[in-house]
Amino acid sequence: MTNERQPASAPRAAGKKEQAPRKTGDKKEQASKKAGGKETKASGPPAGRAPQPAQSGQPEGRKPQIGDTRPAPPTPPSAPGSHRSQGGSGSQGGSGSGGRRRRRRRGGRGGGSKPQAAPVVEAVTYDEPVELDEKSMRGRRGRTRKGQAVGRYLMCVHVTDRATQIAVLEGRRLIEFRVSRPADDVSQIHGNIYLGRVQNVLPGMETAFVDIGTPKNAVLYRGDVQYDPEDIESGDGAQAKPRIEDLLRPKQSILCQVTKNPIGEKGARLTQDVSLAGRFVVLVPNSSGFGISKRLPDSERKRLRSILERVKPEGHGLIMRTAAEKVTAAEIERDVARLVGQWNDISKLAKSSSAPALLYREPEAPLRLIREELNSDYRGVIIDDRQLYSEVSGYVSSIIRPLADRVEHYDTKKEKLPLFERYYVTEQLKKALEPKVWLPSGGSLIIEHTEALTVVDVNTGKNVGKSSLEETVLANNLEAADELARQLRLRDIGGIIVVDFVDMELAANRAQVTKRFRDALARDKTRTQVLDISGLGLMEMTRKRSGEGLLESLSDICGDCSGRGYRLLADLMD
């Protein structure tokens, strides 16, 4: 998909050509005259010159359109200097001039005649509720005991001026914690959709850097680029894997979505496989694929398949989510209509915008988490902010009506304790920030972070056992497997993780620990991959990283040691 625009600097450069420069002996003015001559040369061919004919064997150029995922048509080679004029700089297309251009754009272009940007498309958080009969309401309302909702999980939301903190408890144990700062369109941009401009294409890395308006360019890998195979021609006529330089070109405008927030010095990660998530379905624009969550039973999948045949939109794909279980066809149809309407608004905005531009913004973290997670397993959602409570309550009442009574407001003025202290969140949170985690039998986990990976060391510690060494080690490692799965989810640890279990001699015991660990990770919705324990007792695994972990969200780098964990002795370094 392309949306290429000619820069506005070219007509101004052509206008400079008609003005005769004033004769002077000042060297600076002579240099300025020469620079103006270069810009005139780069602005385009002189009037009256016939355009160059297309090269033989090249297909006829097509006009790029928004929503078209095919690669950009080949462009004829430009004269030397024409590339420089498009950037508005006389320098040689290097990173230095590009950086200056980006800084000017992000900091504002001054008092020019820049048109007012169109409003960004926002996720729909309220709609007219669908009427449900009492049977449907009762079947999806969840269990109650003595008039009180019963469920495995509880969500507590604490709001401050600086951030919103979300804690999820299983029973009384903290299993998930998220920190969401006010949306700044810079750091919290996961799920946002942009009209981006390709800056650089690196064939050797199969990577493209895309300007989406953030301080750091976002990264688009070859596997995340969408294209039409019919538009890719190989030399021998076979369907070869296209190279990224055949799919993307600098200054090309593309529609893309953020799949990973920027972390540290790394920019955001992008994909062209755009999707819009609703409560019950996920819309995949310009696709023909359809699917149903594998977590649903076969009988429910059969029912949803018949509904999907009736509500699927023309030209778009749909994925039925787990939340669609026991949901009526009217609710699913309403969800599809909301998403199709959002996509139509995004497409219209993309056609009238110039890259880089934000087209669609995901809702705030509390609403997004409730959209993704809230079900009858939650006994409640407690919020200590009146405004956020009203927003969440309105969303749940209109879209998830059977669970509307499970959203509560926690009045801090009437309650004796703050929300997090009332449910022992603060105490557990402090322990989650420590590198050492104690196990029930006296063993421990030591969790250490490095730039490359996270290392977890399992120790027996005070666990001396009662029988043989092998049985003691096995019991300790099984406890470690359960606790480590909880810690990975609570601390939101991503990337490569290496676990050093206590050595086990029997291969059957190593297989038992591996199975126990994989079963414990089944409740974690973040994608993981676990390898078998090696002969050295090491387990390698990966966990998808989508943003900052718990430690990064709640801490800063130490100013004394710069994050190294130690300080040099000044008297020995003199």
Short mmCIF file of C-alpha atoms in Angstrom, two decimals, residues 6 14 22-23 74 97 152 162 196 224 255 286 297 306 319 323 333 407 428 458 495 500 538:
data_model
loop_
_atom_site.label_atom_id
_atom_site.label_comp_id
_atom_site.label_asym_id
_atom_site.label_seq_id
_atom_site.Cartn_x
_atom_site.Cartn_y
_atom_site.Cartn_z
CA GLN A 6 5.17 15.24 -3.94
CA ALA A 14 11.02 26.58 -9.03
CA ARG A 22 21.43 40.51 -6.98
CA LYS A 23 25.05 41.02 -7.99
CA PRO A 74 8.94 0.97 -9.94
CA SER A 97 20.10 15.83 6.92
CA ARG A 152 -11.26 -16.78 40.91
CA ARG A 162 1.22 10.16 37.31
CA GLY A 196 4.01 5.92 8.23
CA ASP A 224 5.63 -8.28 8.77
CA LEU A 255 -0.40 1.76 6.70
CA ASN A 286 -8.70 -6.58 3.45
CA PRO A 297 -15.57 -26.40 23.03
CA SER A 306 -23.09 -20.60 11.74
CA ILE A 319 -11.73 -14.09 14.18
CA ALA A 323 -15.29 -14.03 24.91
CA GLU A 333 -23.33 -8.52 14.73
CA VAL A 407 -17.78 -3.09 38.58
CA GLN A 428 3.29 -8.36 47.52
CA VAL A 458 17.10 -22.34 41.51
CA GLY A 495 12.78 -12.10 25.80
CA ASP A 500 19.29 -23.17 36.06
CA LEU A 538 19.49 -25.64 32.05
#
